[in-house]
mmCIF file of C-alpha atoms in Angstrom:
data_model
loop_
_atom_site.group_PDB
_atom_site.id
_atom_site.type_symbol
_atom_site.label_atom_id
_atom_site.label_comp_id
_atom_site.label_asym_id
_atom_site.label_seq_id
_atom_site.Cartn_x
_atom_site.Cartn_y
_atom_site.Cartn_z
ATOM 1 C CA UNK A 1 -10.087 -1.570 3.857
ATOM 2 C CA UNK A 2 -8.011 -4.760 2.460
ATOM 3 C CA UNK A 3 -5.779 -7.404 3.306
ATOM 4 C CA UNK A 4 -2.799 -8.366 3.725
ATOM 5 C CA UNK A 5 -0.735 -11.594 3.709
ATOM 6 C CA UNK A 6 0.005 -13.445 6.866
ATOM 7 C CA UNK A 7 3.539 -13.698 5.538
ATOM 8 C CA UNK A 8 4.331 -9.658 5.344
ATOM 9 C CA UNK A 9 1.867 -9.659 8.793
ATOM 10 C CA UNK A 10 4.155 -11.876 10.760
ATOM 11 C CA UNK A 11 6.856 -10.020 9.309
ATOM 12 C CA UNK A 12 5.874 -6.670 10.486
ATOM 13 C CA UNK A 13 4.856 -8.033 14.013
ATOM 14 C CA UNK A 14 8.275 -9.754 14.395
ATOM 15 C CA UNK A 15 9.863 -6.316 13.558
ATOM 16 C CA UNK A 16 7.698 -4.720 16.379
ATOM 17 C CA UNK A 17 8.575 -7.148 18.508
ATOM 18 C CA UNK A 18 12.171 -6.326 18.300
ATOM 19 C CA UNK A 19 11.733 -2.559 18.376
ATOM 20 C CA UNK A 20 9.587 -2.617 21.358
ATOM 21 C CA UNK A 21 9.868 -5.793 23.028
ATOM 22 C CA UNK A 22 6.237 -6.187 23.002
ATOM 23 C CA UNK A 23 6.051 -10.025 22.606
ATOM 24 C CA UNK A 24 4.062 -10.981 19.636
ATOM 25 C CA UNK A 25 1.787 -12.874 21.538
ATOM 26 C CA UNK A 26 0.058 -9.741 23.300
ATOM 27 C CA UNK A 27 -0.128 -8.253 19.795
ATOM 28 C CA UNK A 28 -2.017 -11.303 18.638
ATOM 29 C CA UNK A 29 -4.542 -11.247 21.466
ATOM 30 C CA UNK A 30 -5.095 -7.404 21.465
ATOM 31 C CA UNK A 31 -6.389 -8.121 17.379
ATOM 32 C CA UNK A 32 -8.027 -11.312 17.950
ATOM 33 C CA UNK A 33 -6.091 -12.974 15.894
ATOM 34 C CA UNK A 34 -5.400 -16.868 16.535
ATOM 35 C CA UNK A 35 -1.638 -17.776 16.258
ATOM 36 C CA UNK A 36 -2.481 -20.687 13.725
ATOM 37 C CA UNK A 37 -3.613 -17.885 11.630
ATOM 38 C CA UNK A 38 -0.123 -16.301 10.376
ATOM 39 C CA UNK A 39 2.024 -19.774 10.920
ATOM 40 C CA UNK A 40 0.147 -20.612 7.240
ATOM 41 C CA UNK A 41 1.607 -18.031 4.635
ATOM 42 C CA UNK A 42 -1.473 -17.865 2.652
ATOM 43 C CA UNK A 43 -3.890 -16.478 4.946
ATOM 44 C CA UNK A 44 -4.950 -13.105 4.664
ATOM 45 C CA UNK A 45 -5.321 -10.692 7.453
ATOM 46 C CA UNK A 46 -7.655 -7.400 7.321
ATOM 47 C CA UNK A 47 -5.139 -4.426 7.044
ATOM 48 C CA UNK A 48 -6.933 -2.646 10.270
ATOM 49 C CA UNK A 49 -5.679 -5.210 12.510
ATOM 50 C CA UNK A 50 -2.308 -4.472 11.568
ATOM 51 C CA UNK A 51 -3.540 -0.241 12.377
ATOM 52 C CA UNK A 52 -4.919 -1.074 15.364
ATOM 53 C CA UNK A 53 -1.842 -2.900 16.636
ATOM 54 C CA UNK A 54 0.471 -0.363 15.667
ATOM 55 C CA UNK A 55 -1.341 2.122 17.844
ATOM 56 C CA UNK A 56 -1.274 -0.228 20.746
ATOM 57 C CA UNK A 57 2.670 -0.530 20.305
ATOM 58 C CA UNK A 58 3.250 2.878 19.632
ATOM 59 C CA UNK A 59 1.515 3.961 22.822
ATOM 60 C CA UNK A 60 2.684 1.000 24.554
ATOM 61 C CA UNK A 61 6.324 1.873 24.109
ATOM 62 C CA UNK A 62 5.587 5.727 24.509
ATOM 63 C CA UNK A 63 7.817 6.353 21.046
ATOM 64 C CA UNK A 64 6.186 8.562 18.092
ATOM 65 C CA UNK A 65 8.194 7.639 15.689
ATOM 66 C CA UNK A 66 7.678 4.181 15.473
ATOM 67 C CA UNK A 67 6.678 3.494 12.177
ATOM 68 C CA UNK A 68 9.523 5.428 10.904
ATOM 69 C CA UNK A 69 11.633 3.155 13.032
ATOM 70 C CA UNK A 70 9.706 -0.176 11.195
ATOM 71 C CA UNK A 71 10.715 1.081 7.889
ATOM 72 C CA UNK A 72 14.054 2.107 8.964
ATOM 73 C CA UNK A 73 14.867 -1.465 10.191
ATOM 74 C CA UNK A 74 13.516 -3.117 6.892
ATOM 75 C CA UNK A 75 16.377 -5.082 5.670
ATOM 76 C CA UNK A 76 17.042 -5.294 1.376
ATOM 77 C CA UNK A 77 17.254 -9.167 2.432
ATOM 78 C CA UNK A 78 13.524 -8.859 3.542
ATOM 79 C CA UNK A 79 12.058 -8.558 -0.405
ATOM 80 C CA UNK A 80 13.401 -12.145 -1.061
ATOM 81 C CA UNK A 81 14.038 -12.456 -4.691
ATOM 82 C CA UNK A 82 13.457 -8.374 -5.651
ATOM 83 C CA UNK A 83 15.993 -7.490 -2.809
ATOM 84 C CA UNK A 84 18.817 -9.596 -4.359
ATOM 85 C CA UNK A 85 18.111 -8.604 -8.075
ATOM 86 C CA UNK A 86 18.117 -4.969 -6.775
ATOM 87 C CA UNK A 87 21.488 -5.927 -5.218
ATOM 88 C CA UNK A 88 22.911 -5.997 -8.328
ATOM 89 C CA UNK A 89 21.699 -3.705 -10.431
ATOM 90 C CA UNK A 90 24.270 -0.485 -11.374
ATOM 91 C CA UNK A 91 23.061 2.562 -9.834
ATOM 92 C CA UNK A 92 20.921 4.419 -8.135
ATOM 93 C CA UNK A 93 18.453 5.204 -11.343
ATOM 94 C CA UNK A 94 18.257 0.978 -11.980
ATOM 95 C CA UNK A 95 17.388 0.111 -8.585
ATOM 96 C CA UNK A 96 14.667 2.623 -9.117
ATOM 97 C CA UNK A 97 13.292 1.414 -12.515
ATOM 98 C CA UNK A 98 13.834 -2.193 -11.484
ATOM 99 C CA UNK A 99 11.698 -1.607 -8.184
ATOM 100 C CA UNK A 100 9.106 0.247 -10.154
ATOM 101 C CA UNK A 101 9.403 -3.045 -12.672
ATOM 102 C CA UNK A 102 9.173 -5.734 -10.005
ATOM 103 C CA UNK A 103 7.738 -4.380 -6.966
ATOM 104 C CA UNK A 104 4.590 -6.498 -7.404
ATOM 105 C CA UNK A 105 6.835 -9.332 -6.698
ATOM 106 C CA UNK A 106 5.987 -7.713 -2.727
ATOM 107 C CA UNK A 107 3.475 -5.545 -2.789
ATOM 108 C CA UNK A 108 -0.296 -6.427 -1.820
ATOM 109 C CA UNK A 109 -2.659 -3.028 -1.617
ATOM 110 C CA UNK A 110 0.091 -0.337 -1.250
ATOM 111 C CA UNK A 111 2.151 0.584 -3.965
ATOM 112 C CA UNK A 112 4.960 2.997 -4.605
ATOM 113 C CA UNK A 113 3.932 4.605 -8.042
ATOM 114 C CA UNK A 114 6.695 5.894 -10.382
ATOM 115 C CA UNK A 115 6.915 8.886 -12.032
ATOM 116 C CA UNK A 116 9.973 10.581 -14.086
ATOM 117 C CA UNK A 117 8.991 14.060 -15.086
ATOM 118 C CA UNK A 118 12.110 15.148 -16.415
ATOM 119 C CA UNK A 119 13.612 16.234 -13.583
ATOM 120 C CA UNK A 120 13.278 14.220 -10.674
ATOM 121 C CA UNK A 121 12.399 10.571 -10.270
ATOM 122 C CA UNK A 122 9.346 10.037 -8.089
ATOM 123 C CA UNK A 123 8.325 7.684 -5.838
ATOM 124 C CA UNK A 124 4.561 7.855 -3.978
ATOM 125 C CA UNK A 125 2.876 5.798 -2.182
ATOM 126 C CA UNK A 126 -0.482 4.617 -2.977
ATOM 127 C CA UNK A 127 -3.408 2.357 -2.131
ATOM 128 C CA UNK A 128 -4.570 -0.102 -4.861
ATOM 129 C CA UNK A 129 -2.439 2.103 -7.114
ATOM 130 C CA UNK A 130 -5.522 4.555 -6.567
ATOM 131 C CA UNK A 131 -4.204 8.573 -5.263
ATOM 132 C CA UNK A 132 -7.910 9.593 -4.012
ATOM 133 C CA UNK A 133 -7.743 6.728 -1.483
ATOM 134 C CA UNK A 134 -6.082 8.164 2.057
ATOM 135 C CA UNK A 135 -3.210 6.415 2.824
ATOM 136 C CA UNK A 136 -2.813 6.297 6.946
ATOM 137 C CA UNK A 137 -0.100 8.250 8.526
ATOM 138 C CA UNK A 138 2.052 5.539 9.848
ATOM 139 C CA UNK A 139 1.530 3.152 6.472
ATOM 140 C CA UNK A 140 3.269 5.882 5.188
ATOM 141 C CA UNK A 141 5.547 6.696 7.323
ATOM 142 C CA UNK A 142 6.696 3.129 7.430
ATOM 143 C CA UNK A 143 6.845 2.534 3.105
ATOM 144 C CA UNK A 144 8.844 6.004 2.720
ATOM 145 C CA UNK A 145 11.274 5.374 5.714
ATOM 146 C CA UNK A 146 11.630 1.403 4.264
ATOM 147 C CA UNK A 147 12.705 2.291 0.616
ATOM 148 C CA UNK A 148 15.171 5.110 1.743
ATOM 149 C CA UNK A 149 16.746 2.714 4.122
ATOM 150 C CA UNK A 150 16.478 -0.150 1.578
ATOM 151 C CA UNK A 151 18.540 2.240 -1.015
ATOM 152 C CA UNK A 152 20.828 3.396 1.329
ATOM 153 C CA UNK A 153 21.443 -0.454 2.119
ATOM 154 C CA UNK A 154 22.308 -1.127 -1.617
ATOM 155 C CA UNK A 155 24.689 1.517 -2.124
ATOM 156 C CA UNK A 156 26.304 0.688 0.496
ATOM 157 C CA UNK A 157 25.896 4.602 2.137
ATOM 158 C CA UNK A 158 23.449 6.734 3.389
ATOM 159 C CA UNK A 159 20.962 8.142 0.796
ATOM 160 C CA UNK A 160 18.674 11.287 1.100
ATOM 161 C CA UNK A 161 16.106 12.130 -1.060
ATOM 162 C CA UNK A 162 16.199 15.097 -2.828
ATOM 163 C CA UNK A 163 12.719 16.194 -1.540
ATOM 164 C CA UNK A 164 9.543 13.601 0.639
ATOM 165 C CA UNK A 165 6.803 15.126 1.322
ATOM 166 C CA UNK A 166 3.803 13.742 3.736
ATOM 167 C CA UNK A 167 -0.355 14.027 3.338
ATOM 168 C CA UNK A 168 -0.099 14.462 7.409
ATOM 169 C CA UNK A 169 0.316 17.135 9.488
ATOM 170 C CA UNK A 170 4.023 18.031 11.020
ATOM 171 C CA UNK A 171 4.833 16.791 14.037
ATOM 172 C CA UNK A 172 6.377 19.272 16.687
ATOM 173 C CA UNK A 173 9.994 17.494 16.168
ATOM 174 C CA UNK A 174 11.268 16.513 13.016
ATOM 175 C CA UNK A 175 14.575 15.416 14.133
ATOM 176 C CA UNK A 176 13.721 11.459 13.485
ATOM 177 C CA UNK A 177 12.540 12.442 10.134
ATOM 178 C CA UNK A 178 15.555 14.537 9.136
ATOM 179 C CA UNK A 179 17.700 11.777 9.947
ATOM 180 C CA UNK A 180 16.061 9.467 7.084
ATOM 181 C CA UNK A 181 14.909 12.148 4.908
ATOM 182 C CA UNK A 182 17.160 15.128 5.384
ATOM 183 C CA UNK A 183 16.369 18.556 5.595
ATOM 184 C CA UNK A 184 13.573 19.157 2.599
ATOM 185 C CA UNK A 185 10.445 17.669 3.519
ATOM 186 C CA UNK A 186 6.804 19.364 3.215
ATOM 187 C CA UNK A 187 3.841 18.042 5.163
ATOM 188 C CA UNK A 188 -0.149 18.446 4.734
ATOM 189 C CA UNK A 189 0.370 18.042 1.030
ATOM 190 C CA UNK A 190 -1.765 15.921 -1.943
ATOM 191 C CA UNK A 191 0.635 12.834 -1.389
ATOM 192 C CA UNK A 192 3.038 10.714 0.371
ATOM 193 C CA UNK A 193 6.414 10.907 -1.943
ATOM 194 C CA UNK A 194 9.844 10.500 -2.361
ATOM 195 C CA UNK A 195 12.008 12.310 -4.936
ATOM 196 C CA UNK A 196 15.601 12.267 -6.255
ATOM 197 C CA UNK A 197 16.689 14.798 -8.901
ATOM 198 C CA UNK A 198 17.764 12.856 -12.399
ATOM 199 C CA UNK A 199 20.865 14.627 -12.265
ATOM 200 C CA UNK A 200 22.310 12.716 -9.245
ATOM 201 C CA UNK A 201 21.141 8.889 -9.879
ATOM 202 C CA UNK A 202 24.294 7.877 -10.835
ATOM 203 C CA UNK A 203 25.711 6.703 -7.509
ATOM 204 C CA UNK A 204 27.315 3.081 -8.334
ATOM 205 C CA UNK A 205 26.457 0.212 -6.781
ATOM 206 C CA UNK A 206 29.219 -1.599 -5.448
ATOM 207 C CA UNK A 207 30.007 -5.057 -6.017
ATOM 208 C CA UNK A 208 26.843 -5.322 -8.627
ATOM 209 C CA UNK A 209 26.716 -8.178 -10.948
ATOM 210 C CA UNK A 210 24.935 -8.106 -14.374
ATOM 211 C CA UNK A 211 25.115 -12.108 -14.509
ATOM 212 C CA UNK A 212 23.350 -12.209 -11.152
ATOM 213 C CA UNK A 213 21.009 -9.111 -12.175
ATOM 214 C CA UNK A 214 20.081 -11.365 -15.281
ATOM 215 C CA UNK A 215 19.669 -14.410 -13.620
ATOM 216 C CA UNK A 216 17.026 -12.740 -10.978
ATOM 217 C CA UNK A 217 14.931 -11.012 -13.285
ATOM 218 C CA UNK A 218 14.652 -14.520 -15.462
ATOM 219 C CA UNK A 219 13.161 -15.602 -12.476
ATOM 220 C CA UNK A 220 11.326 -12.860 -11.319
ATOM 221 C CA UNK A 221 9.763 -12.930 -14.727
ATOM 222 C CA UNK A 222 8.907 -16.536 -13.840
ATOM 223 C CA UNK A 223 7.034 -16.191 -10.589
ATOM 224 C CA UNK A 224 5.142 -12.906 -12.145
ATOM 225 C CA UNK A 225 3.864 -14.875 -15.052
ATOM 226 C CA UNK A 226 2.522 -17.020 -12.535
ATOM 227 C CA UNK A 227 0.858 -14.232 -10.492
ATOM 228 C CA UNK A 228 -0.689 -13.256 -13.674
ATOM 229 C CA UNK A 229 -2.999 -16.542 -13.294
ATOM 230 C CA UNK A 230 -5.490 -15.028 -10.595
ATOM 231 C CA UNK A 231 -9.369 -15.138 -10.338
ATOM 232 C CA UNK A 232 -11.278 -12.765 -12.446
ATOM 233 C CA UNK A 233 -12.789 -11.566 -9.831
ATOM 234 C CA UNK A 234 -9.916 -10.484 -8.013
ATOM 235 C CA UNK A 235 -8.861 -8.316 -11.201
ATOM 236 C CA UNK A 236 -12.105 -6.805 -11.411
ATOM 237 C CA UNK A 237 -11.521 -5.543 -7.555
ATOM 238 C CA UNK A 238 -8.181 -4.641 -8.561
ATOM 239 C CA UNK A 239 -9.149 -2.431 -11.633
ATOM 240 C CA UNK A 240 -12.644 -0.683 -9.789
ATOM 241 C CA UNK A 241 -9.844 0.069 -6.778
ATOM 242 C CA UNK A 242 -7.983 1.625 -9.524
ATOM 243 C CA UNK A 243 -10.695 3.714 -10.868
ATOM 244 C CA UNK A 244 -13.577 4.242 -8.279
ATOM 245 C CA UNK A 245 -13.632 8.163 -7.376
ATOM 246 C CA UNK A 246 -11.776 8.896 -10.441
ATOM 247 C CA UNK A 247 -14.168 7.248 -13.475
ATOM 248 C CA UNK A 248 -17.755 5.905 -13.468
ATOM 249 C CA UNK A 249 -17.431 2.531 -12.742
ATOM 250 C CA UNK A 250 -19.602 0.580 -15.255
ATOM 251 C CA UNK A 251 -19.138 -3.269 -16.460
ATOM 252 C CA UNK A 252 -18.028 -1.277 -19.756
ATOM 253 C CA UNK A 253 -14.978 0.775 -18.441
ATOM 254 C CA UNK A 254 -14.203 -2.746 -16.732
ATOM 255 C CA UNK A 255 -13.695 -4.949 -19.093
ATOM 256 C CA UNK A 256 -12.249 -2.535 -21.787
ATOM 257 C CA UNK A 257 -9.588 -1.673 -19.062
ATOM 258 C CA UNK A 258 -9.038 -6.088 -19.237
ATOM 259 C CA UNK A 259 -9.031 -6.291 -22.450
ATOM 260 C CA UNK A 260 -12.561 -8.085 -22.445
ATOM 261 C CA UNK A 261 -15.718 -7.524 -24.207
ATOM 262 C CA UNK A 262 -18.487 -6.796 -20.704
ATOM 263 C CA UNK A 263 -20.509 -10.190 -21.765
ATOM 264 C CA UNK A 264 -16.986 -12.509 -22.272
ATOM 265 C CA UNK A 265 -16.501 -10.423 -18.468
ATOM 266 C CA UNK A 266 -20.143 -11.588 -17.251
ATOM 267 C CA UNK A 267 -19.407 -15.010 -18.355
ATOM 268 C CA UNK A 268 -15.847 -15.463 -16.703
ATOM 269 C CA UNK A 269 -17.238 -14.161 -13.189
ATOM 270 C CA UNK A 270 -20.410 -16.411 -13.775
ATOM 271 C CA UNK A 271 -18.014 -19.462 -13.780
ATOM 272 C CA UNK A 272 -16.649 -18.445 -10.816
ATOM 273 C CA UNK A 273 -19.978 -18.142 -9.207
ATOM 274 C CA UNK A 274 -19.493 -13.762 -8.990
ATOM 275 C CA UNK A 275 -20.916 -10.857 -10.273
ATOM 276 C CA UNK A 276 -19.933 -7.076 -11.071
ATOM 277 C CA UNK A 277 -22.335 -5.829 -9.113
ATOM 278 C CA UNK A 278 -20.881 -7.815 -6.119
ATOM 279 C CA UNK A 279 -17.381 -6.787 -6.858
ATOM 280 C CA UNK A 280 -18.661 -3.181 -6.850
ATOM 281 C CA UNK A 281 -20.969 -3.670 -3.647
ATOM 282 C CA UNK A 282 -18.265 -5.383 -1.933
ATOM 283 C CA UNK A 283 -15.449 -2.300 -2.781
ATOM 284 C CA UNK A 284 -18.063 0.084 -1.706
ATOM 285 C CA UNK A 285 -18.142 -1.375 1.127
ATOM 286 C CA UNK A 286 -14.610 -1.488 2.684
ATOM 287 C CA UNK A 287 -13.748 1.982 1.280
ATOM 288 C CA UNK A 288 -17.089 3.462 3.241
ATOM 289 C CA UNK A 289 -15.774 2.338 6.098
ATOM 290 C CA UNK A 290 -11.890 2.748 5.768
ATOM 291 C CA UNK A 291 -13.216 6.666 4.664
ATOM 292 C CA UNK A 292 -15.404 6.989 7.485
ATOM 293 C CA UNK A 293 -12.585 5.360 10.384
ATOM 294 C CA UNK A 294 -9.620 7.340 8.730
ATOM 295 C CA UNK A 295 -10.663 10.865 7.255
ATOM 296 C CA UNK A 296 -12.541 14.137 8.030
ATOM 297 C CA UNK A 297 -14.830 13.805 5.096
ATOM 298 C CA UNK A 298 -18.194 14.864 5.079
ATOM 299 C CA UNK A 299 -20.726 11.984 3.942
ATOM 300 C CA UNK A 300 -21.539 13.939 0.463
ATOM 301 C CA UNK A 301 -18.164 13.756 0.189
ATOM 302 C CA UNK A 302 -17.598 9.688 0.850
ATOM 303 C CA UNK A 303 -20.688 9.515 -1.500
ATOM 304 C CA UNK A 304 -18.744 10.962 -4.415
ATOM 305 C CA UNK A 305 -15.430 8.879 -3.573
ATOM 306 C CA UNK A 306 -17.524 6.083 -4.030
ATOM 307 C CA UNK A 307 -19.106 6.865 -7.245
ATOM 308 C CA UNK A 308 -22.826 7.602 -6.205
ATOM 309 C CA UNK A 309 -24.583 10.367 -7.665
ATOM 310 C CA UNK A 310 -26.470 11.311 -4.867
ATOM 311 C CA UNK A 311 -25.401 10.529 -1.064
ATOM 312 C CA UNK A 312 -28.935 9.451 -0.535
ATOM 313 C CA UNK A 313 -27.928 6.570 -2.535
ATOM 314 C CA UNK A 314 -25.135 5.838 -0.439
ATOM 315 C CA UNK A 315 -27.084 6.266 3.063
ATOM 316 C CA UNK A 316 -29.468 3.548 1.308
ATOM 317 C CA UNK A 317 -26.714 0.981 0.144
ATOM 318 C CA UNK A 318 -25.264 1.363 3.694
ATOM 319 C CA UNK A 319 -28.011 0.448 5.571
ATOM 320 C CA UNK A 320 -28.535 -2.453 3.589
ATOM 321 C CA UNK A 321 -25.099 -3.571 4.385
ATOM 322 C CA UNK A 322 -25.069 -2.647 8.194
ATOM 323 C CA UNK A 323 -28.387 -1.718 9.264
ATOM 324 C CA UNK A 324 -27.264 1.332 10.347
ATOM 325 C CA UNK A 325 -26.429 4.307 8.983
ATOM 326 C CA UNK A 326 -23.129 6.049 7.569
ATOM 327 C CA UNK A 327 -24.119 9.056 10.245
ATOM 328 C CA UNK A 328 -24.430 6.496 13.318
ATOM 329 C CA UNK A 329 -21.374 4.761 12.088
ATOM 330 C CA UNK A 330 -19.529 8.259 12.565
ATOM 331 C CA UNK A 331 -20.784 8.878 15.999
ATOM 332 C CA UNK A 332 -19.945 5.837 16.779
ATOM 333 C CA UNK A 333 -16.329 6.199 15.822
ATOM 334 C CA UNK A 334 -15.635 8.991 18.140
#
């Protein structure tokens, strides 16, 4: 469905690793993946390795809860430069706002979405910052369990969220997830979310530092700028992500969404030897597929999410990009 740098990769097989003594070496083989590939930092590795490897440990080692176990043994020290800034922010409610700030510093196609409704502070995980796109069951599991044990890190004690709820069914025991999440959580709902009541977001961190907090956000600042510098392209996959299965995804709603005019669009992707249409084909593509491998949807259904009017539409795009069809895809899946 997307990638993922071979940075946060190695990372996440390292942390494996430790968990379940599963060398990394095995992990690479079962994917296919050369070792060369992560030693270079920017590589990018399709996402559904990382799935597929997961599974393999998680069966492997005969232990459930797994990815609640990854993002339990995510270190603050582990975000680089956001970890440290968050470090010394003041409370709870600024290591919130300045996560929500500079969270791109880290993220690559999840992201936690923020959301203060008055009453509670909420935190929900997301794909390409888009909520009709399924998130999978243990990316979740891993990003909620992470940020709860990053917080409690920070404050320097343990930290429950007021209320998490879960897109996937319960699991028979919930004692591993009481112990991160405490005793309110809800599954088979809309989302995957963390929240923490207003009223209570005043927990202190100790030993913070507004010099340091300063001095990390100047260069936080910094290295964002910098991000801001990518390919056209790229931000036209980034905003159709955004939108596709929500709004009609046109050239128009595009560019107005960059700021750009749709011909000063068509001329920037010309110079980089891409089109819209290609952007579009090429997000069709991976989110066909990562619906197809990870949901229950019916293909009318897929067709929508992907902003055809008619599925026959969709059954003809996807034989022209597999020469097969969306139906023999399924069956082959199971």
């Amino acid at each position: 469905m997307a990638e993922i740098s071979s940075l946060t990769f190695h990372y996440v097989l390292k942390s494996l690793e430790k968990i379940t003594s599963i060398k990394v070496d095995e992990m690479l083989q079962l994917a296919d993946i050369p070792s060369e590939v992560i030693s270079y930092h920017e590589n990018k590795i399709d996402s559904k390795k990382l799935s597929s490897i997961f599974r393999y440990c998680a069966k492997k080692s005969n232990n459930p809860y797994l990815a609640l176990h990854i993002g339990q043994a995510t270190s603050y020290q582990s975000l680089g430069i956001l970890g440290y800034l968050l470090l010394n922010t003041k409370n709870l409610k600024q290591i919130i706002e300045k996560f929500n700030t500079y969270q791109k510093l880290i993220s690559g196609h999840f992201k936690f979405y923020f959301n203060d409704d008055g009453t509670y502070y909420k935190l929900a995980i997301y794909i390409n910052e888009n909520p009709m796109i399924p998130v999978p069951n243990f990316h979740a599991q891993v990003h909620l369990s992470s940020i709860v044990s990053i917080l409690s890190q920070i404050l320097g004690e343990k930290v429950f969220p007021d209320y998490t709820c879960f897109s996937q069914k319960a699991e028979e025991n919930l004692e591993e997830y009481i112990k991160i999440f405490g005793n309110n959580i809800s599954f088979e709902k809309q989302e995957n979310a963390i929240f923490f009541k207003k009223d209570r977001l005043n927990i202190p961190v100790k030993n913070s530092n507004s010099s340091m907090l300063e001095y990390f956000e100047n260069q936080a600042n910094k290295i964002l700028d910098e991000q801001k510098q990518e390919s056209w392209y790229f931000k036209v996959e980034k905003e159709i992500l955004k939108n596709i299965g929500v709004n009609e995804i046109t050239i128009e709603l595009i560019a107005k969404n960059l700021n750009l005019s749709p011909r000063t669009l068509q001329n920037y992707l010309k110079a980089e030897s891409k089109t819209f249409r290609k952007a579009l084909d090429s997000i069709r593509q991976k989110l066909a597929n990562h619906y197809i491998k990870n949901t229950k949807m019916d293909l009318g259904t897929i067709s929508i999410f992907l902003g055809y009017s008619e599925p026959s539409s969709f059954f003809r795009a996807y034989r022209r990009w597999y020469n097969t069809t969306p139906k023999q895809k399924i069956n082959q899946s199971y």
